[in-house]
XYZ file of C-alpha atoms in Angstrom:
704
model
C 87.176 102.770 98.832
C 88.205 99.154 99.735
C 91.710 98.562 98.776
C 94.386 95.977 99.821
C 97.301 98.148 100.955
C 99.878 96.674 98.517
C 97.316 96.873 95.777
C 96.601 100.512 96.487
C 100.320 101.350 96.514
C 100.779 99.679 93.124
C 97.782 101.321 91.608
C 98.774 104.785 92.672
C 102.389 104.189 91.481
C 101.083 103.115 88.095
C 98.668 106.028 87.781
C 101.385 108.559 88.715
C 103.841 107.250 86.105
C 101.151 106.975 83.455
C 99.878 110.579 84.022
C 103.461 112.249 84.271
C 103.178 114.562 87.153
C 102.522 118.157 86.472
C 103.976 120.444 89.120
C 103.350 124.217 89.769
C 105.633 125.901 92.265
C 106.710 122.737 93.835
C 103.192 121.319 94.158
C 101.308 118.746 92.228
C 98.384 120.193 90.445
C 94.709 119.492 91.355
C 93.630 115.963 90.803
C 97.154 114.826 90.122
C 98.971 111.909 91.808
C 102.696 112.252 91.855
C 105.208 109.387 91.862
C 105.138 107.430 95.077
C 108.479 105.996 94.824
C 109.201 102.781 96.866
C 106.153 102.570 99.134
C 107.746 100.062 101.436
C 110.680 102.221 102.516
C 110.352 104.386 105.725
C 109.973 108.140 104.958
C 113.147 109.209 106.768
C 115.045 107.603 109.769
C 113.598 110.200 112.182
C 110.065 109.298 111.089
C 110.459 105.642 111.716
C 107.314 103.795 112.865
C 107.953 100.651 115.036
C 104.505 99.179 114.605
C 101.030 99.404 113.135
C 98.390 101.900 114.291
C 95.178 100.488 115.687
C 91.732 101.885 116.408
C 91.705 103.261 119.913
C 89.730 101.342 122.484
C 88.300 104.533 124.059
C 86.356 105.051 120.726
C 84.703 101.614 120.853
C 81.242 103.186 121.279
C 81.858 106.091 119.127
C 79.655 104.866 116.252
C 76.586 105.112 118.516
C 77.651 108.240 120.377
C 75.427 111.393 120.165
C 77.434 114.171 118.520
C 77.289 117.628 120.046
C 77.814 120.944 118.280
C 81.544 122.014 118.091
C 82.345 124.038 121.215
C 82.658 127.825 120.714
C 86.144 127.576 122.397
C 87.387 124.587 120.300
C 91.059 124.638 120.209
C 91.657 121.849 117.683
C 91.560 118.583 119.672
C 88.588 116.221 119.614
C 88.957 113.972 122.753
C 88.778 110.335 122.479
C 85.262 108.889 122.874
C 83.603 112.177 122.037
C 81.857 113.190 118.820
C 81.702 116.849 117.731
C 79.375 117.906 115.039
C 79.855 120.832 112.548
C 76.058 121.185 112.273
C 76.091 124.754 113.429
C 78.003 125.626 110.194
C 74.950 124.624 108.223
C 73.099 127.440 109.845
C 74.076 130.482 111.916
C 77.815 129.919 111.384
C 77.594 128.902 107.718
C 80.733 130.140 105.740
C 82.965 130.908 108.704
C 86.687 130.313 108.538
C 88.284 128.678 111.484
C 92.153 128.983 112.087
C 93.721 126.242 114.141
C 97.237 127.304 114.585
C 98.196 124.213 116.608
C 96.601 121.871 114.118
C 93.481 119.649 114.115
C 93.750 116.382 116.105
C 90.681 114.091 115.699
C 91.155 111.603 118.509
C 87.428 111.072 118.884
C 85.044 111.819 116.044
C 84.603 115.003 114.083
C 81.513 114.989 111.815
C 80.715 117.374 108.972
C 76.995 116.619 108.214
C 75.401 117.437 104.885
C 74.943 121.106 104.413
C 77.886 122.184 106.585
C 79.784 125.169 105.078
C 83.152 125.997 106.643
C 86.799 126.597 105.967
C 89.451 125.267 108.282
C 93.010 126.577 108.124
C 95.536 124.517 109.891
C 99.162 123.301 109.584
C 98.192 119.583 110.294
C 95.273 117.225 110.463
C 95.707 114.012 112.531
C 92.996 111.330 112.362
C 93.276 108.839 115.202
C 89.440 108.517 115.571
C 86.795 109.113 112.851
C 86.655 112.080 110.464
C 83.381 112.081 108.482
C 82.151 114.418 105.881
C 79.115 114.403 103.672
C 77.813 116.525 100.860
C 75.005 115.204 98.667
C 74.071 118.561 96.862
C 75.068 119.199 93.165
C 78.674 120.415 92.718
C 78.644 124.083 91.727
C 82.188 125.263 91.991
C 81.682 126.695 95.452
C 82.849 124.048 97.972
C 80.875 123.367 101.308
C 83.942 122.248 103.191
C 87.356 123.486 102.551
C 90.534 122.205 104.531
C 93.438 124.529 103.764
C 96.888 123.203 104.823
C 99.301 126.028 105.952
C 102.734 126.491 107.295
C 106.131 125.467 105.970
C 107.731 123.889 109.064
C 107.908 120.139 109.903
C 105.077 118.923 112.259
C 105.456 116.107 114.895
C 102.736 113.617 115.425
C 102.287 112.105 118.908
C 100.082 109.041 118.969
C 97.484 108.567 121.657
C 96.667 105.500 123.960
C 97.652 102.058 122.763
C 99.486 103.591 119.712
C 101.867 105.709 121.888
C 104.755 103.264 121.028
C 104.155 103.208 117.321
C 106.500 106.076 116.622
C 110.204 105.715 117.576
C 110.835 108.081 120.485
C 107.210 108.758 121.049
C 106.535 111.014 118.047
C 106.842 110.936 114.257
C 108.113 113.830 112.169
C 105.584 113.873 109.346
C 106.778 116.938 107.569
C 105.062 120.234 106.746
C 101.295 120.381 105.885
C 100.699 116.862 106.979
C 97.223 115.284 106.866
C 97.811 111.844 108.533
C 95.376 109.026 109.329
C 97.007 106.774 111.912
C 94.826 104.179 113.456
C 91.719 106.234 112.457
C 89.230 106.316 109.736
C 88.241 108.688 106.915
C 84.535 108.353 105.957
C 84.338 111.219 103.386
C 81.696 111.298 100.607
C 81.410 114.440 98.640
C 79.493 113.011 95.737
C 76.790 110.415 95.668
C 77.521 107.058 94.067
C 74.566 107.690 91.528
C 76.411 110.946 90.162
C 78.893 110.208 87.337
C 82.012 112.252 87.446
C 82.580 111.775 83.675
C 80.667 110.898 80.608
C 81.267 110.264 76.903
C 79.773 112.987 74.872
C 76.534 111.419 73.378
C 75.639 114.365 71.220
C 76.306 118.172 70.904
C 73.756 120.939 70.958
C 74.579 123.854 68.635
C 73.458 127.472 68.311
C 71.288 128.378 65.485
C 72.738 129.973 62.509
C 73.782 133.568 63.276
C 71.550 136.385 62.275
C 73.828 139.511 61.924
C 72.338 142.961 62.472
C 74.705 144.452 59.993
C 75.700 143.055 56.601
C 76.261 144.164 53.121
C 72.966 145.208 51.358
C 71.941 146.933 48.082
C 72.645 150.649 48.331
C 69.701 152.922 47.758
C 70.296 155.432 44.888
C 70.527 159.069 46.111
C 68.104 161.921 45.536
C 69.090 164.512 42.961
C 69.224 168.281 43.800
C 65.787 168.493 42.104
C 64.334 166.084 44.562
C 63.947 163.177 42.097
C 65.239 159.704 42.976
C 68.287 158.900 40.824
C 68.449 155.872 38.613
C 70.610 152.943 39.558
C 72.382 153.444 36.261
C 74.332 156.656 36.423
C 75.699 156.336 32.854
C 73.890 154.585 30.088
C 74.928 155.407 26.588
C 74.204 153.516 23.333
C 75.026 156.625 20.917
C 71.707 156.169 19.093
C 70.941 159.759 19.896
C 74.410 161.309 18.972
C 77.386 162.303 20.864
C 75.754 163.472 24.067
C 78.805 165.100 25.794
C 81.296 162.477 24.310
C 84.395 163.613 22.742
C 87.713 162.522 21.128
C 89.921 164.546 23.414
C 93.250 166.234 22.618
C 92.920 166.648 18.911
C 91.441 163.173 18.158
C 88.352 163.074 15.874
C 85.052 161.872 17.189
C 82.131 160.548 15.175
C 79.016 158.540 15.251
C 79.235 155.514 12.837
C 76.939 152.768 11.749
C 77.522 148.959 12.044
C 78.372 148.203 15.668
C 78.551 144.733 17.046
C 74.753 144.462 16.640
C 74.435 146.687 13.608
C 73.558 149.740 15.689
C 75.413 153.038 15.883
C 78.604 153.453 17.996
C 81.280 156.169 18.874
C 84.471 156.116 16.728
C 87.708 157.867 17.816
C 90.279 158.297 15.090
C 93.352 160.523 14.232
C 94.857 159.845 17.724
C 98.318 161.190 17.986
C 99.446 159.359 21.187
C 98.217 157.064 23.863
C 96.114 159.568 25.858
C 93.292 160.622 23.484
C 90.255 158.452 23.367
C 86.504 158.383 24.027
C 85.840 161.112 26.715
C 82.651 161.704 28.749
C 82.474 165.142 30.321
C 80.532 164.203 33.578
C 77.680 166.671 34.219
C 76.493 167.691 37.575
C 73.390 165.419 37.147
C 75.656 162.317 36.976
C 77.961 163.304 39.666
C 75.229 164.049 42.248
C 73.644 160.628 41.500
C 76.858 158.796 42.081
C 77.381 157.251 45.502
C 80.953 157.568 46.960
C 82.874 154.426 47.954
C 80.256 152.245 46.404
C 80.650 149.304 43.938
C 79.442 150.013 40.476
C 79.319 147.808 37.432
C 81.167 149.342 34.416
C 80.726 147.677 30.976
C 81.231 148.674 27.316
C 81.677 147.038 24.043
C 84.983 148.029 22.491
C 87.095 147.437 19.353
C 90.649 148.405 18.447
C 91.558 148.747 14.770
C 94.532 149.978 12.803
C 95.112 150.510 9.073
C 98.768 150.150 9.248
C 100.303 147.662 11.924
C 98.619 145.542 14.544
C 98.183 147.111 17.950
C 100.776 146.730 20.646
C 97.996 145.101 22.800
C 97.719 142.243 20.377
C 101.493 141.777 19.693
C 103.221 142.855 22.816
C 100.585 142.807 25.519
C 101.114 146.546 26.246
C 98.993 149.599 25.758
C 95.753 147.847 26.120
C 92.613 149.999 26.697
C 91.989 151.330 30.290
C 89.103 153.186 31.879
C 90.442 156.395 33.472
C 88.711 158.902 35.789
C 90.095 162.405 35.641
C 89.383 165.613 37.591
C 90.714 169.027 37.781
C 90.838 169.975 41.488
C 90.482 173.516 42.994
C 94.221 173.775 42.842
C 94.082 173.664 39.038
C 95.852 170.380 38.838
C 94.451 167.410 36.940
C 94.436 164.091 38.617
C 94.014 160.683 36.976
C 92.723 157.354 38.515
C 92.792 154.080 36.629
C 89.504 152.294 37.247
C 89.719 149.238 35.021
C 91.876 147.708 32.371
C 91.923 145.154 29.670
C 94.316 142.186 30.490
C 96.356 141.207 27.275
C 95.728 137.594 27.865
C 91.985 137.982 27.282
C 92.224 140.533 24.416
C 90.687 138.757 21.353
C 92.717 140.750 18.766
C 92.347 143.731 16.524
C 89.124 144.542 14.658
C 87.054 142.320 17.074
C 84.319 143.719 19.253
C 84.558 142.425 22.818
C 83.207 143.155 26.386
C 85.429 145.540 28.490
C 84.003 145.562 32.138
C 85.031 145.917 35.723
C 83.850 146.794 39.186
C 84.569 150.454 39.951
C 84.341 152.699 42.852
C 84.643 156.612 43.123
C 85.901 158.132 46.330
C 84.317 161.231 47.969
C 87.395 163.208 46.813
C 86.826 162.124 43.413
C 83.280 163.297 43.466
C 84.046 166.610 45.148
C 81.722 169.434 44.210
C 84.777 171.835 44.428
C 86.300 170.266 41.222
C 86.557 172.441 38.156
C 85.579 169.356 35.933
C 85.387 165.642 36.029
C 85.539 163.104 33.148
C 85.807 159.449 32.234
C 87.890 158.401 29.263
C 88.924 155.101 27.581
C 92.598 155.320 26.380
C 95.802 153.540 26.412
C 96.564 152.203 22.837
C 99.369 153.823 20.970
C 98.963 156.561 18.147
C 97.345 155.391 15.056
C 95.095 152.847 16.696
C 91.364 153.671 16.379
C 89.111 153.161 19.448
C 85.464 152.407 18.968
C 82.910 151.941 21.959
C 79.259 151.071 22.249
C 76.736 150.435 25.026
C 78.801 152.151 27.639
C 77.141 151.876 31.165
C 77.860 152.379 34.810
C 75.319 151.110 37.240
C 74.713 149.770 40.742
C 74.727 146.010 41.155
C 71.448 144.126 41.267
C 69.894 143.059 44.656
C 71.156 139.458 44.400
C 74.674 140.656 44.452
C 74.421 140.866 48.283
C 73.574 138.212 50.937
C 69.950 137.154 51.337
C 68.731 139.350 54.273
C 66.553 136.321 55.524
C 69.462 133.903 55.353
C 72.637 135.900 55.633
C 75.080 133.191 56.847
C 73.563 130.134 55.114
C 76.217 130.370 52.458
C 79.042 132.881 53.013
C 79.632 133.062 49.176
C 77.463 134.963 46.751
C 77.757 134.333 42.915
C 80.047 131.435 43.667
C 79.411 129.876 40.285
C 80.057 133.099 38.295
C 76.635 132.762 36.643
C 75.135 136.115 37.761
C 75.485 139.662 36.498
C 76.294 138.990 32.872
C 80.104 138.281 33.458
C 80.860 140.516 36.527
C 82.896 138.583 39.034
C 81.309 140.701 41.901
C 81.557 140.345 44.863
C 84.650 138.371 44.199
C 87.784 140.479 43.621
C 91.444 140.153 43.068
C 93.475 139.773 46.166
C 96.244 141.936 44.691
C 94.635 145.368 43.864
C 96.700 145.954 40.671
C 95.583 142.699 39.210
C 92.099 141.901 37.726
C 89.724 139.113 38.050
C 87.465 138.119 35.087
C 84.690 135.688 34.244
C 84.978 133.366 31.162
C 82.733 130.860 29.527
C 83.577 127.510 28.431
C 82.207 125.485 25.468
C 79.257 124.282 27.545
C 78.175 127.803 28.296
C 79.478 127.421 31.924
C 80.905 130.544 33.527
C 83.976 130.509 35.793
C 86.214 132.905 37.310
C 89.655 133.623 35.681
C 92.710 135.252 37.274
C 95.371 135.921 34.485
C 98.689 137.727 34.769
C 99.316 136.725 38.435
C 102.562 138.268 40.093
C 102.566 136.612 43.451
C 101.845 133.349 45.111
C 98.821 134.795 46.886
C 97.562 136.633 43.750
C 94.223 135.531 42.458
C 90.544 135.486 43.516
C 89.528 136.726 47.034
C 86.392 137.099 48.867
C 85.381 139.152 51.921
C 83.694 136.897 54.434
C 81.310 138.322 57.047
C 82.963 138.137 60.383
C 79.656 138.352 62.283
C 78.760 134.968 60.647
C 81.956 133.378 61.941
C 80.895 132.576 65.559
C 83.500 130.650 67.680
C 83.500 126.913 66.954
C 80.820 127.298 64.160
C 81.468 124.853 61.299
C 81.106 125.662 57.664
C 81.625 123.242 54.754
C 83.880 124.713 52.040
C 83.917 123.531 48.443
C 85.439 124.886 45.275
C 86.713 123.893 41.927
C 90.210 125.033 40.910
C 92.331 124.755 37.856
C 95.948 126.083 37.528
C 96.858 126.733 33.936
C 100.342 125.194 34.306
C 102.230 122.353 32.558
C 103.336 120.904 35.893
C 100.920 120.035 38.738
C 100.354 122.945 41.210
C 98.711 122.751 44.708
C 96.442 125.612 45.692
C 95.511 126.317 49.370
C 92.296 128.218 50.224
C 93.332 130.530 53.090
C 91.685 133.159 55.376
C 93.437 136.268 56.464
C 92.167 138.030 59.608
C 93.316 139.872 62.764
C 93.711 138.547 66.182
C 92.763 140.641 69.227
C 96.274 142.140 69.266
C 95.953 143.461 65.793
C 98.347 140.875 64.398
C 97.604 139.296 60.907
C 96.807 135.615 61.168
C 96.435 133.100 58.237
C 94.434 129.958 58.563
C 94.398 127.301 55.727
C 90.985 125.984 55.065
C 92.228 122.893 53.120
C 94.712 121.876 50.637
C 93.358 121.296 47.021
C 94.588 118.396 44.862
C 97.301 119.429 42.457
C 96.042 120.551 39.049
C 97.299 121.361 35.481
C 95.944 123.135 32.355
C 95.256 119.766 30.674
C 93.842 117.979 33.760
C 90.801 120.191 34.172
C 89.161 121.378 37.426
C 89.927 119.569 40.717
C 87.421 119.767 43.573
C 88.542 120.522 47.110
C 86.135 120.195 50.082
C 86.548 120.455 53.874
C 84.718 121.254 56.954
C 86.276 124.279 58.573
C 85.827 125.206 62.273
C 86.187 128.950 62.887
C 88.161 129.939 65.999
C 87.204 132.500 68.586
C 89.028 135.427 67.042
C 87.234 135.691 63.777
C 84.165 137.412 65.080
C 86.158 140.164 66.609
C 88.258 140.708 63.458
C 87.486 143.772 61.258
C 87.743 141.544 58.209
C 88.179 137.906 57.202
C 89.457 137.750 53.637
C 89.531 134.409 51.900
C 92.035 133.961 49.055
C 93.730 131.066 47.201
C 97.507 130.663 47.868
C 99.242 128.988 44.818
C 101.984 126.912 46.327
C 105.235 127.273 44.321
C 103.640 129.135 41.487
C 103.204 132.877 41.314
C 102.510 133.540 37.640
C 100.241 130.856 36.083
C 96.584 131.838 35.624
C 94.028 130.090 37.810
C 90.453 129.359 37.119
C 87.849 128.947 39.841
C 84.242 127.802 39.889
C 81.441 126.565 42.133
C 82.778 128.209 45.364
C 80.580 127.771 48.463
C 81.028 128.074 52.266
C 77.872 126.498 53.729
C 76.889 126.689 57.374
C 76.883 123.224 58.820
C 76.542 123.895 62.617
C 76.674 126.731 64.993
C 78.727 127.263 68.106
C 78.337 124.340 70.610
C 75.841 125.470 73.360
C 75.650 122.398 75.328
C 76.423 118.637 75.500
C 74.170 115.653 75.864
C 75.788 113.358 78.381
C 75.053 110.241 80.551
C 71.409 110.450 81.549
C 72.531 109.966 85.215
C 73.998 113.413 85.193
C 71.005 115.488 86.610
C 70.645 118.924 88.216
C 71.153 117.016 91.458
C 74.654 116.110 90.367
C 76.282 118.904 88.399
C 75.144 122.510 88.934
C 75.663 126.001 87.589
C 79.244 127.185 88.300
C 80.788 123.690 88.184
C 83.963 123.506 86.000
C 84.312 120.619 83.518
C 87.278 119.477 81.596
C 87.331 118.340 77.973
C 90.496 116.569 76.853
C 91.716 116.976 73.256
C 90.113 114.981 70.488
C 93.466 114.608 68.943
C 96.539 112.384 69.728
C 98.522 115.429 70.664
C 98.927 115.958 74.284
C 98.538 119.133 76.480
C 95.605 120.343 74.546
C 92.401 120.554 76.488
C 89.429 122.841 77.255
C 87.599 123.855 80.327
C 84.138 125.432 80.606
C 81.720 126.416 83.291
C 78.316 124.800 83.591
C 75.350 127.208 83.085
C 72.508 124.823 83.405
C 71.553 121.124 83.504
C 68.278 120.490 81.832
C 66.546 117.133 81.936
C 68.733 114.068 82.052
C 72.301 114.790 80.880
C 71.660 117.916 78.945
C 74.352 120.350 80.072
C 74.772 123.896 78.972
C 77.852 126.083 79.501
C 78.649 129.714 79.999
C 81.531 129.801 77.496
C 81.793 128.700 73.862
C 83.318 125.306 73.895
C 86.589 126.167 71.868
C 90.048 126.621 73.007
C 92.026 125.119 70.202
C 90.649 121.588 70.737
C 88.850 121.466 67.451
C 85.426 119.972 66.685
C 83.693 118.179 69.515
C 83.189 114.686 68.360
C 80.284 112.871 70.012
C 79.053 109.255 69.993
C 76.452 110.286 67.486
C 79.270 111.487 65.103
C 81.601 108.582 65.758
C 81.043 105.883 68.471
C 84.695 104.928 68.404
C 86.128 108.322 68.766
C 83.724 110.262 71.000
C 85.265 112.576 73.442
C 84.735 112.733 77.138
C 83.932 115.401 79.633
C 84.754 115.188 83.344
C 83.567 117.481 86.163
C 86.480 118.964 88.185
C 84.517 120.772 90.800
C 83.874 119.197 94.179
C 81.973 120.163 97.318
C 84.792 119.108 99.674
C 88.258 120.440 98.894
C 91.696 119.770 100.514
C 94.129 122.325 99.369
C 97.522 123.854 100.170
C 97.991 127.534 100.992
C 98.303 129.069 97.425
C 101.022 131.490 98.845
C 103.281 128.582 99.815
C 105.707 126.760 97.677
C 105.292 123.532 99.838
C 102.423 121.255 99.069
C 100.400 119.216 101.596
C 100.391 115.446 101.819
C 97.595 112.982 102.751
C 98.890 109.821 104.239
C 97.134 106.660 105.543
C 99.902 105.394 107.725
C 100.126 101.657 108.896
C 96.469 101.317 109.604
C 95.518 97.833 108.467
C 91.928 96.429 108.413
C 90.226 99.791 108.701
C 87.996 100.733 105.906
C 88.922 104.236 104.431
C 86.441 106.126 102.224
C 87.717 109.139 100.170
C 85.100 109.907 97.592
C 84.123 113.038 95.700
C 87.020 115.081 97.116
C 89.129 117.719 95.260
C 92.871 117.551 96.352
C 94.521 120.717 95.046
C 98.258 121.645 95.451
C 99.243 118.493 97.385
C 102.574 116.757 97.010
C 106.126 117.697 97.820
C 108.447 117.408 94.712
C 111.633 115.547 95.253
C 110.872 114.323 98.877
C 110.500 110.459 99.204
C 107.202 109.610 100.420
C 105.584 113.014 100.324
C 102.970 112.266 97.616
C 99.691 113.941 97.219
C 97.975 110.684 98.560
C 99.996 107.892 99.981
C 98.769 104.660 101.382
C 101.809 103.424 103.428
C 102.184 99.868 104.756
C 98.483 99.315 105.372
C 98.014 95.754 104.376
C 94.375 94.813 103.956
C 91.971 97.886 103.948
C 88.825 96.004 103.469
C 87.607 96.759 106.915
């Protein structure tokens, strides 16, 4: 380090004011430089220096002197003209801690050769001769040399030899934890010149697409009591063979008629006296034992309502529309009813029209209990006098393509995003509100899309269960969807994900904001890259839904939904090729500033490996709220940087003390000072003039 004294002071002052000092417990944080105030003022009257400090004449031959190992009884003073070496601390005494209660006073020379490993605890360090330190190995987070400043009381410095008169009264009060260079020289190099301390991120290495061990898969049909494998279709009735355990229920009249939607036979229920009677299937044991509990089934039937007198309430008032009900008489002789699916009045085509009535249904273990007296399925709901006709009634397991591809589970998080599979079933998409329903519709171009009618809440509409094991920290997926709000005024929709953080608290993340849409304006497309945070993979669920801003009633249509894997969690960075395993090593801590203009957001990570030239891997996933890592490959103008924080030589303050240390080069002109590759941690004394982490005070020319 070759700096003119005035220039050094101005530079430090500028850096301090630009960085805005961060202080913990009265100390400036590691690698911070606090405000140096007016560098040309004396620190305090009692610390007044009356002249410059010069190199001691008794050290004239010191550069050529042979250094001897540090004496075993060393008490903290290196005599003038003498050189002590810490070489023993690279061998038998490596890792020792030396306590120098009266301070370390280097009047001659104290040398820490490469490989020395020692910690020195002392209330003061005075350098009147030469203090030299060297470390050329890769930084690993474990320092070789550590100088720990202790004590909270003021320390007096008494100069030697020709500098004896430089302090008024013979001694200078330099304050607590003082590291002072007065007439001496620092020759400290903890990192070779060839090793960069920071680099732009040239490119980012990413983990491969996740391969979850557990994911939704097609269920296997059970085995019946006879040992036969059950069919995937547990109910499949076209009424071509008669009633087959179907009835009218509660006095209604059942019959098989000709002339269904396709000219075939169908079941007709007439003479209904109130809303409850309708087509009823008495579930036999053979159906019950082949039905899997808590498993999605596709229910579908053709249905027609007709009335010889007045139109049905479903067509005129939107009430009393058909519903699929499951009933059971439990062992307590009570009958329990469970609604499984219903016809939304907004999609009802009108009386005397055959239409598809469908839904995704499940049956709980309780509903399938073998202790029940009986179990049944019925289609009911319309008022008295309305006839109900059904045909092609089926309940079956979804096909295999209703589940993620087992060979590519996380490639696209969405199955059936275009609504073209399964003949009109929205599965595995559902309604976010359990009492609402989701349908598929077909436009004039035979394009299928999802339709959420009769919404009741802002968050009501389509939802999808994402697989948390695919959502690795900092992985990026590209989201895309088409949305249309059936409203006269423009409405904005926000795709959102709901999940639990590690404390079990619900969190909501917005994927993107879709352009406003209306019924007449057609579909709008919303696309965005979304980076998953670190808490998704530990959440028991990740439910995506569409939030309708300022609209909780308009029907919403959705189409072409996808969430495609773009890149995995960052596993490493490609940096400056000069960063090799000889520079940065496993255990070193690096710092990544935020890629956004907001301050105070950063990330740290621990180096796990350095492979080749500039290829750095990390222990942790590189995510802590800093967002995507932009490299020069992504954007040359906005590439982020990474800097190594660890050093092999550390000057630090006692972490149990509230007073920080200070490093001052005091009125020592024309003496070259080298401070390179050093971590200075916890230095600086807040609110005290001249007690800066590093202070070059009235040195003039330091070019040597």
